[in-house]
PDB file of C-alpha atoms and ligand atoms in Angstrom:
ATOM      1  CA  MET G   1      72.189  44.854  46.005  1.00 89.00           C
ATOM      2  CA  THR G   2      70.952  41.773  45.625  1.00 96.00           C
ATOM      3  CA  GLN G   3      70.554  40.038  49.992  1.00 98.00           C
ATOM      4  CA  ILE G   4      71.178  36.652  50.743  1.00 98.00           C
ATOM      5  CA  PHE G   5      68.771  35.118  51.872  1.00 98.00           C
ATOM      6  CA  LEU G   6      69.369  31.546  54.794  1.00 98.00           C
ATOM      7  CA  ASP G   7      67.630  28.690  53.115  1.00 98.00           C
ATOM      8  CA  THR G   8      68.050  26.208  56.406  1.00 98.00           C
ATOM      9  CA  ALA G   9      66.064  25.777  58.859  1.00 98.00           C
ATOM     10  CA  SER G  10      70.048  24.327  60.891  1.00 98.00           C
ATOM     11  CA  ALA G  11      70.656  27.367  64.473  1.00 98.00           C
ATOM     12  CA  GLU G  12      73.787  26.213  64.176  1.00 98.00           C
ATOM     13  CA  GLU G  13      74.400  27.312  60.633  1.00 98.00           C
ATOM     14  CA  ILE G  14      72.784  31.157  60.452  1.00 98.00           C
ATOM     15  CA  ARG G  15      74.358  31.965  63.662  1.00 98.00           C
ATOM     16  CA  GLU G  16      78.059  31.357  61.783  1.00 98.00           C
ATOM     17  CA  PHE G  17      76.371  33.047  59.055  1.00 98.00           C
ATOM     18  CA  LEU G  18      75.387  35.733  60.557  1.00 98.00           C
ATOM     19  CA  SER G  19      79.691  35.347  62.450  1.00 98.00           C
ATOM     20  CA  TRP G  20      79.814  36.122  58.800  1.00 98.00           C
ATOM     21  CA  GLY G  21      78.091  39.742  57.941  1.00 97.00           C
ATOM     22  CA  ILE G  22      76.018  37.230  55.426  1.00 98.00           C
ATOM     23  CA  GLY G  23      72.030  37.169  56.135  1.00 98.00           C
ATOM     24  CA  ASP G  24      69.371  39.013  55.563  1.00 98.00           C
ATOM     25  CA  GLY G  25      66.669  37.078  56.645  1.00 98.00           C
ATOM     26  CA  VAL G  26      65.201  33.542  56.153  1.00 98.00           C
ATOM     27  CA  THR G  27      63.547  30.191  54.049  1.00 98.00           C
ATOM     28  CA  THR G  28      62.821  27.640  55.018  1.00 98.00           C
ATOM     29  CA  ASN G  29      60.334  24.409  53.845  1.00 98.00           C
ATOM     30  CA  GLN G  30      59.672  21.028  54.877  1.00 98.00           C
ATOM     31  CA  LYS G  31      62.102  19.023  53.106  1.00 98.00           C
ATOM     32  CA  ILE G  32      64.957  21.945  54.436  1.00 98.00           C
ATOM     33  CA  PHE G  33      63.302  20.703  58.416  1.00 98.00           C
ATOM     34  CA  LEU G  34      63.034  17.336  58.143  1.00 98.00           C
ATOM     35  CA  SER G  35      67.535  17.101  56.998  1.00 97.00           C
ATOM     36  CA  GLU G  36      67.623  18.836  60.714  1.00 98.00           C
ATOM     37  CA  GLY G  37      66.328  15.624  62.469  1.00 97.00           C
ATOM     38  CA  LYS G  38      64.561  15.526  65.552  1.00 97.00           C
ATOM     39  CA  VAL G  39      63.645  18.994  66.337  1.00 97.00           C
ATOM     40  CA  ASP G  40      60.122  20.922  68.035  1.00 98.00           C
ATOM     41  CA  PHE G  41      59.356  23.468  65.938  1.00 98.00           C
ATOM     42  CA  LYS G  42      57.520  26.107  66.789  1.00 98.00           C
ATOM     43  CA  GLN G  43      60.825  27.014  69.012  1.00 98.00           C
ATOM     44  CA  ARG G  44      63.670  26.373  66.549  1.00 98.00           C
ATOM     45  CA  VAL G  45      61.558  28.598  63.878  1.00 98.00           C
ATOM     46  CA  LEU G  46      60.946  31.888  67.417  1.00 98.00           C
ATOM     47  CA  GLU G  47      64.705  30.385  67.653  1.00 98.00           C
ATOM     48  CA  ILE G  48      65.961  31.814  64.027  1.00 98.00           C
ATOM     49  CA  CYS G  49      63.205  34.828  64.221  1.00 98.00           C
ATOM     50  CA  ASN G  50      64.795  36.058  67.484  1.00 98.00           C
ATOM     51  CA  MET G  51      69.022  35.818  66.306  1.00 98.00           C
ATOM     52  CA  LYS G  52      67.976  38.885  64.152  1.00 97.00           C
ATOM     53  CA  LYS G  53      65.917  42.376  64.924  1.00 95.00           C
ATOM     54  CA  GLU G  54      64.243  42.274  62.673  1.00 96.00           C
ATOM     55  CA  TRP G  55      64.521  39.905  59.457  1.00 98.00           C
ATOM     56  CA  PRO G  56      61.509  37.406  57.601  1.00 98.00           C
ATOM     57  CA  VAL G  57      61.733  34.351  57.651  1.00 98.00           C
ATOM     58  CA  SER G  58      59.531  31.371  55.687  1.00 98.00           C
ATOM     59  CA  VAL G  59      56.714  29.438  57.293  1.00 98.00           C
ATOM     60  CA  GLU G  60      55.711  27.144  54.824  1.00 98.00           C
ATOM     61  CA  THR G  61      52.094  26.193  55.091  1.00 98.00           C
ATOM     62  CA  THR G  62      51.205  21.612  54.997  1.00 98.00           C
ATOM     63  CA  THR G  63      47.821  22.195  55.316  1.00 98.00           C
ATOM     64  CA  LYS G  64      45.220  21.713  51.974  1.00 97.00           C
ATOM     65  CA  GLY G  65      42.575  23.867  51.378  1.00 97.00           C
ATOM     66  CA  PHE G  66      41.685  26.993  51.778  1.00 98.00           C
ATOM     67  CA  ASP G  67      40.129  27.649  55.891  1.00 98.00           C
ATOM     68  CA  GLU G  68      43.065  25.672  56.351  1.00 98.00           C
ATOM     69  CA  LEU G  69      46.025  26.792  54.977  1.00 98.00           C
ATOM     70  CA  VAL G  70      44.604  30.714  56.707  1.00 98.00           C
ATOM     71  CA  ALA G  71      44.384  29.371  59.790  1.00 98.00           C
ATOM     72  CA  GLU G  72      47.539  27.414  59.786  1.00 98.00           C
ATOM     73  CA  ALA G  73      49.259  31.024  58.279  1.00 98.00           C
ATOM     74  CA  GLN G  74      47.528  32.817  60.815  1.00 98.00           C
ATOM     75  CA  MET G  75      48.891  30.745  63.953  1.00 98.00           C
ATOM     76  CA  TYR G  76      52.844  30.790  62.320  1.00 98.00           C
ATOM     77  CA  SER G  77      52.036  34.523  62.150  1.00 98.00           C
ATOM     78  CA  LYS G  78      50.943  34.766  66.056  1.00 98.00           C
ATOM     79  CA  TRP G  79      54.587  33.067  66.713  1.00 98.00           C
ATOM     80  CA  HIS G  80      56.483  35.930  65.702  1.00 98.00           C
ATOM     81  CA  LYS G  81      56.253  39.050  64.322  1.00 98.00           C
ATOM     82  CA  ASN G  82      58.976  38.087  60.979  1.00 98.00           C
ATOM     83  CA  VAL G  83      56.501  35.321  60.447  1.00 98.00           C
ATOM     84  CA  VAL G  84      56.299  35.094  57.123  1.00 98.00           C
ATOM     85  CA  VAL G  85      54.112  32.991  56.098  1.00 98.00           C
ATOM     86  CA  LYS G  86      55.250  31.072  52.923  1.00 98.00           C
ATOM     87  CA  VAL G  87      52.046  28.962  50.106  1.00 98.00           C
ATOM     88  CA  ALA G  88      52.217  27.708  47.983  1.00 98.00           C
ATOM     89  CA  MET G  89      51.019  28.230  44.180  1.00 98.00           C
ATOM     90  CA  ASP G  90      48.936  25.661  43.051  1.00 97.00           C
ATOM     91  CA  LYS G  91      47.024  24.329  39.433  1.00 97.00           C
ATOM     92  CA  ASP G  92      43.500  25.542  41.742  1.00 97.00           C
ATOM     93  CA  GLY G  93      43.729  29.045  42.622  1.00 98.00           C
ATOM     94  CA  VAL G  94      43.259  28.135  46.267  1.00 98.00           C
ATOM     95  CA  GLY G  95      47.022  29.519  47.139  1.00 98.00           C
ATOM     96  CA  LEU G  96      46.301  32.469  45.160  1.00 98.00           C
ATOM     97  CA  ARG G  97      43.467  33.701  47.114  1.00 98.00           C
ATOM     98  CA  VAL G  98      45.188  32.397  50.842  1.00 98.00           C
ATOM     99  CA  VAL G  99      47.992  35.020  49.900  1.00 98.00           C
ATOM    100  CA  LYS G 100      44.646  37.695  48.741  1.00 98.00           C
ATOM    101  CA  ARG G 101      43.534  37.194  52.461  1.00 98.00           C
ATOM    102  CA  LEU G 102      45.964  37.048  54.149  1.00 98.00           C
ATOM    103  CA  HIS G 103      47.399  40.514  52.200  1.00 98.00           C
ATOM    104  CA  ASP G 104      44.172  41.782  53.389  1.00 98.00           C
ATOM    105  CA  GLU G 105      44.643  40.843  57.139  1.00 98.00           C
ATOM    106  CA  GLY G 106      48.203  42.393  56.585  1.00 98.00           C
ATOM    107  CA  ILE G 107      50.273  38.927  56.854  1.00 98.00           C
ATOM    108  CA  ARG G 108      53.516  38.840  55.085  1.00 98.00           C
ATOM    109  CA  THR G 109      53.708  36.161  52.305  1.00 98.00           C
ATOM    110  CA  ASN G 110      56.147  34.766  50.653  1.00 98.00           C
ATOM    111  CA  MET G 111      54.378  32.553  47.433  1.00 98.00           C
ATOM    112  CA  THR G 112      56.670  29.877  46.583  1.00 98.00           C
ATOM    113  CA  VAL G 113      57.340  26.469  43.829  1.00 98.00           C
ATOM    114  CA  MET G 114      56.785  28.726  40.841  1.00 98.00           C
ATOM    115  CA  MET G 115      58.503  28.729  38.519  1.00 98.00           C
ATOM    116  CA  THR G 116      57.227  30.678  35.249  1.00 98.00           C
ATOM    117  CA  LEU G 117      57.068  34.291  35.031  1.00 98.00           C
ATOM    118  CA  GLY G 118      53.142  34.301  34.660  1.00 98.00           C
ATOM    119  CA  GLN G 119      53.066  32.473  38.205  1.00 98.00           C
ATOM    120  CA  LEU G 120      55.152  35.117  39.438  1.00 98.00           C
ATOM    121  CA  PHE G 121      53.544  37.732  38.368  1.00 97.00           C
ATOM    122  CA  LEU G 122      49.175  36.584  40.066  1.00 98.00           C
ATOM    123  CA  ALA G 123      51.503  36.077  43.121  1.00 98.00           C
ATOM    124  CA  ALA G 124      52.005  40.216  43.058  1.00 98.00           C
ATOM    125  CA  LYS G 125      49.503  40.510  41.440  1.00 97.00           C
ATOM    126  CA  ALA G 126      47.355  38.851  44.590  1.00 98.00           C
ATOM    127  CA  GLY G 127      49.369  40.486  46.863  1.00 98.00           C
ATOM    128  CA  ALA G 128      52.260  38.266  48.077  1.00 98.00           C
ATOM    129  CA  SER G 129      55.085  40.222  50.315  1.00 98.00           C
ATOM    130  CA  TYR G 130      57.442  37.866  47.863  1.00 98.00           C
ATOM    131  CA  VAL G 131      57.691  35.405  45.005  1.00 98.00           C
ATOM    132  CA  SER G 132      59.572  32.810  44.630  1.00 98.00           C
ATOM    133  CA  LEU G 133      61.678  32.037  41.888  1.00 98.00           C
ATOM    134  CA  PHE G 134      63.211  27.586  42.021  1.00 98.00           C
ATOM    135  CA  TYR G 135      66.151  29.067  39.061  1.00 98.00           C
ATOM    136  CA  ASN G 136      67.046  25.259  39.200  1.00 98.00           C
ATOM    137  CA  ARG G 137      63.826  23.339  39.258  1.00 98.00           C
ATOM    138  CA  ALA G 138      62.274  26.246  36.482  1.00 98.00           C
ATOM    139  CA  ARG G 139      65.513  24.964  34.215  1.00 98.00           C
ATOM    140  CA  ASP G 140      65.226  21.617  35.207  1.00 98.00           C
ATOM    141  CA  ALA G 141      61.779  21.867  33.223  1.00 98.00           C
ATOM    142  CA  GLY G 142      63.305  23.472  29.849  1.00 98.00           C
ATOM    143  CA  LEU G 143      62.539  26.723  31.035  1.00 98.00           C
ATOM    144  CA  ASP G 144      65.514  30.301  30.977  1.00 98.00           C
ATOM    145  CA  PRO G 145      65.201  31.283  35.072  1.00 98.00           C
ATOM    146  CA  VAL G 146      67.456  34.071  33.690  1.00 98.00           C
ATOM    147  CA  LYS G 147      65.242  35.512  31.708  1.00 98.00           C
ATOM    148  CA  THR G 148      62.803  35.103  33.929  1.00 98.00           C
ATOM    149  CA  ILE G 149      64.414  37.571  36.522  1.00 98.00           C
ATOM    150  CA  ARG G 150      65.351  39.699  33.591  1.00 98.00           C
ATOM    151  CA  GLU G 151      61.447  40.240  33.283  1.00 97.00           C
ATOM    152  CA  VAL G 152      60.397  40.464  36.335  1.00 97.00           C
ATOM    153  CA  THR G 153      62.417  42.349  38.008  1.00 97.00           C
ATOM    154  CA  PRO G 154      61.545  46.272  36.206  1.00 95.00           C
ATOM    155  CA  TYR G 155      57.458  45.422  36.749  1.00 94.00           C
ATOM    156  CA  LEU G 156      57.856  44.108  40.256  1.00 96.00           C
ATOM    157  CA  ARG G 157      60.045  47.203  41.322  1.00 94.00           C
ATOM    158  CA  LYS G 158      57.934  50.171  39.807  1.00 93.00           C
ATOM    159  CA  ARG G 159      54.809  48.041  41.947  1.00 90.00           C
ATOM    160  CA  GLN G 160      56.037  47.434  45.299  1.00 93.00           C
ATOM    161  CA  GLU G 161      55.850  45.605  46.934  1.00 95.00           C
ATOM    162  CA  SER G 162      56.563  42.844  45.933  1.00 97.00           C
ATOM    163  CA  LYS G 163      60.419  41.626  46.071  1.00 98.00           C
ATOM    164  CA  LEU G 164      61.722  38.755  43.883  1.00 98.00           C
ATOM    165  CA  ILE G 165      63.363  35.581  46.018  1.00 98.00           C
ATOM    166  CA  CYS G 166      65.196  33.239  44.113  1.00 98.00           C
ATOM    167  CA  GLY G 167      65.784  29.893  45.919  1.00 98.00           C
ATOM    168  CA  SER G 168      66.427  25.657  44.625  1.00 98.00           C
ATOM    169  CA  ILE G 169      69.865  26.973  44.085  1.00 98.00           C
ATOM    170  CA  ARG G 170      72.347  24.331  43.293  1.00 98.00           C
ATOM    171  CA  LYS G 171      76.322  25.929  42.718  1.00 98.00           C
ATOM    172  CA  PRO G 172      77.841  29.190  43.126  1.00 98.00           C
ATOM    173  CA  GLU G 173      78.137  29.507  39.382  1.00 98.00           C
ATOM    174  CA  ASP G 174      74.080  30.456  39.702  1.00 98.00           C
ATOM    175  CA  VAL G 175      74.451  32.725  42.603  1.00 98.00           C
ATOM    176  CA  GLU G 176      76.680  34.941  40.379  1.00 98.00           C
ATOM    177  CA  GLU G 177      74.099  34.218  37.256  1.00 98.00           C
ATOM    178  CA  ILE G 178      70.831  35.807  39.478  1.00 98.00           C
ATOM    179  CA  VAL G 179      72.807  38.442  40.675  1.00 98.00           C
ATOM    180  CA  ALA G 180      73.478  39.829  37.346  1.00 98.00           C
ATOM    181  CA  ALA G 181      69.784  38.919  36.489  1.00 98.00           C
ATOM    182  CA  GLY G 182      69.324  41.777  39.074  1.00 97.00           C
ATOM    183  CA  ALA G 183      66.438  39.743  41.354  1.00 98.00           C
ATOM    184  CA  ASP G 184      66.125  41.503  44.383  1.00 97.00           C
ATOM    185  CA  ILE G 185      67.432  38.298  46.784  1.00 98.00           C
ATOM    186  CA  ALA G 186      68.679  34.817  47.484  1.00 98.00           C
ATOM    187  CA  THR G 187      68.114  32.142  48.942  1.00 98.00           C
ATOM    188  CA  ILE G 188      71.245  30.280  48.993  1.00 98.00           C
ATOM    189  CA  THR G 189      71.644  27.243  51.390  1.00 98.00           C
ATOM    190  CA  PRO G 190      75.155  26.350  54.180  1.00 98.00           C
ATOM    191  CA  LYS G 191      76.596  24.335  51.145  1.00 98.00           C
ATOM    192  CA  VAL G 192      76.698  26.441  48.841  1.00 98.00           C
ATOM    193  CA  LEU G 193      78.364  29.603  51.133  1.00 98.00           C
ATOM    194  CA  ARG G 194      80.162  27.536  51.544  1.00 98.00           C
ATOM    195  CA  GLN G 195      81.528  26.984  48.554  1.00 98.00           C
ATOM    196  CA  MET G 196      81.294  30.952  47.409  1.00 98.00           C
ATOM    197  CA  VAL G 197      84.118  30.992  49.787  1.00 98.00           C
ATOM    198  CA  PHE G 198      86.551  29.147  48.455  1.00 97.00           C
ATOM    199  CA  HIS G 199      88.883  28.921  45.711  1.00 97.00           C
ATOM    200  CA  PRO G 200      91.451  26.789  44.453  1.00 97.00           C
ATOM    201  CA  ARG G 201      93.942  29.917  43.696  1.00 98.00           C
ATOM    202  CA  THR G 202      93.227  31.878  46.649  1.00 98.00           C
ATOM    203  CA  GLU G 203      94.361  28.785  48.600  1.00 98.00           C
ATOM    204  CA  GLU G 204      98.113  28.601  46.532  1.00 98.00           C
ATOM    205  CA  THR G 205      98.325  32.370  46.541  1.00 98.00           C
ATOM    206  CA  ILE G 206      97.896  33.043  50.533  1.00 98.00           C
ATOM    207  CA  LYS G 207      99.529  29.979  51.332  1.00 97.00           C
ATOM    208  CA  GLU G 208     102.661  32.240  47.911  1.00 98.00           C
ATOM    209  CA  PHE G 209     102.953  35.376  50.577  1.00 98.00           C
ATOM    210  CA  ASP G 210     103.197  32.829  53.581  1.00 95.00           C
ATOM    211  CA  ASP G 211     106.502  31.267  52.593  1.00 96.00           C
ATOM    212  CA  ALA G 212     107.196  35.166  51.099  1.00 97.00           C
ATOM    213  CA  TRP G 213     106.772  36.641  54.622  1.00 96.00           C
ATOM    214  CA  LYS G 214     108.410  34.061  56.101  1.00 95.00           C
ATOM    215  CA  ASP G 215     111.616  33.951  53.729  1.00 96.00           C
ATOM    216  CA  PHE G 216     111.582  37.082  54.951  1.00 97.00           C
ATOM    217  CA  ALA G 217     111.537  37.741  59.407  1.00 95.00           C
ATOM    218  CA  ALA G 218     114.102  34.993  57.671  1.00 95.00           C
ATOM    219  CA  LYS G 219     116.824  37.295  56.016  1.00 97.00           C
ATOM    220  CA  ASN G 220     116.364  40.556  59.060  1.00 97.00           C
ATOM    221  CA  ASN G 221     116.198  38.173  61.896  1.00 94.00           C
ATOM    222  CA  LEU G 222     111.951  39.208  62.716  1.00 93.00           C
ATOM    223  CA  VAL G 223     110.681  37.027  65.763  1.00 90.00           C
ATOM    224  CA  LEU G 224     107.331  35.699  63.839  1.00 89.00           C
ATOM    225  CA  PRO G 225     104.448  35.164  66.318  1.00 89.00           C
ATOM    226  CA  ALA G 226     103.399  31.628  66.822  1.00 84.00           C
ATOM    227  CA  SER G 227     100.174  31.437  64.867  1.00 82.00           C
ATOM    228  CA  THR G 228     102.753  32.721  61.465  1.00 77.00           C
ATOM    229  CA  LYS G 229     104.272  29.330  61.951  1.00 61.00           C
TER     230      LYS G 229
HETATM  231  C1  E4P J   1      63.237  28.136  48.763  1.00 85.90           C
HETATM  232  O1  E4P J   1      62.964  29.728  49.106  1.00 85.90           O
HETATM  233  C2  E4P J   1      63.319  26.934  48.638  1.00 85.90           C
HETATM  234  O2  E4P J   1      63.286  26.259  50.244  1.00 85.90           O
HETATM  235  C3  E4P J   1      64.259  26.070  47.718  1.00 85.90           C
HETATM  236  O3  E4P J   1      65.128  27.571  47.611  1.00 85.90           O
HETATM  237  C4  E4P J   1      64.424  24.444  47.144  1.00 85.90           C
HETATM  238  O4  E4P J   1      64.670  23.715  46.434  1.00 85.90           O
HETATM  239  P1  E4P J   1      65.351  23.514  46.453  1.00 85.90           P
HETATM  240  O5  E4P J   1      65.771  22.323  44.611  1.00 85.90           O
HETATM  241  O6  E4P J   1      66.763  22.779  46.503  1.00 85.90           O
HETATM  242  O7  E4P J   1      63.795  21.925  46.410  1.00 85.90           O
END
């Protein structure tokens, strides 16, 4: 079954979804942290890491150049055992070299910002623990991310070294397509998760049943708890 990661750095939101039983991991990036406003970056990462005993929390590297990226990744990985270091795919292959080095050092990585099957394939070969397909950004570029998921998943399952994360999800229907295509993981924002639980027909049906119960109670002299009224 497709796992759900939480695509947010909001500790409050993560706690809420964990109380729903939702959340197998967390993904963050620079934009996600920007939307948090004033926050102590390291403290927030540690707070999220400590919310569950063992769960992957992706933290993205921000430096440029091989040595800088490796040093940054090593630093994050020392913060907490749950940290998975995000490294962006890039046109020069520096990201791949970094992923390969970190893999050799036993540091888990999430190779990110990928649009094509070829990129996912190379990231897996380099030793990324997670390979991230940016679902809607790929679609914006005229690609077919559903086809990509279907084609890459059997290869990844056979090799059993990397898991496919689908991010850049904008609406509940995207999640349905991603699950149907068989991806390992969908990373979903709080906004889309809240949209997923809602349907107007569900709300109307609940109201219809509540009204019927009130009629039944009135006809049978039942005393209803205050919360029913
Ligand atoms: C995934 O790891 C990313 O954090 C995220 O899903 C990117 O999505 P965006 O297209 O909303 O930036």
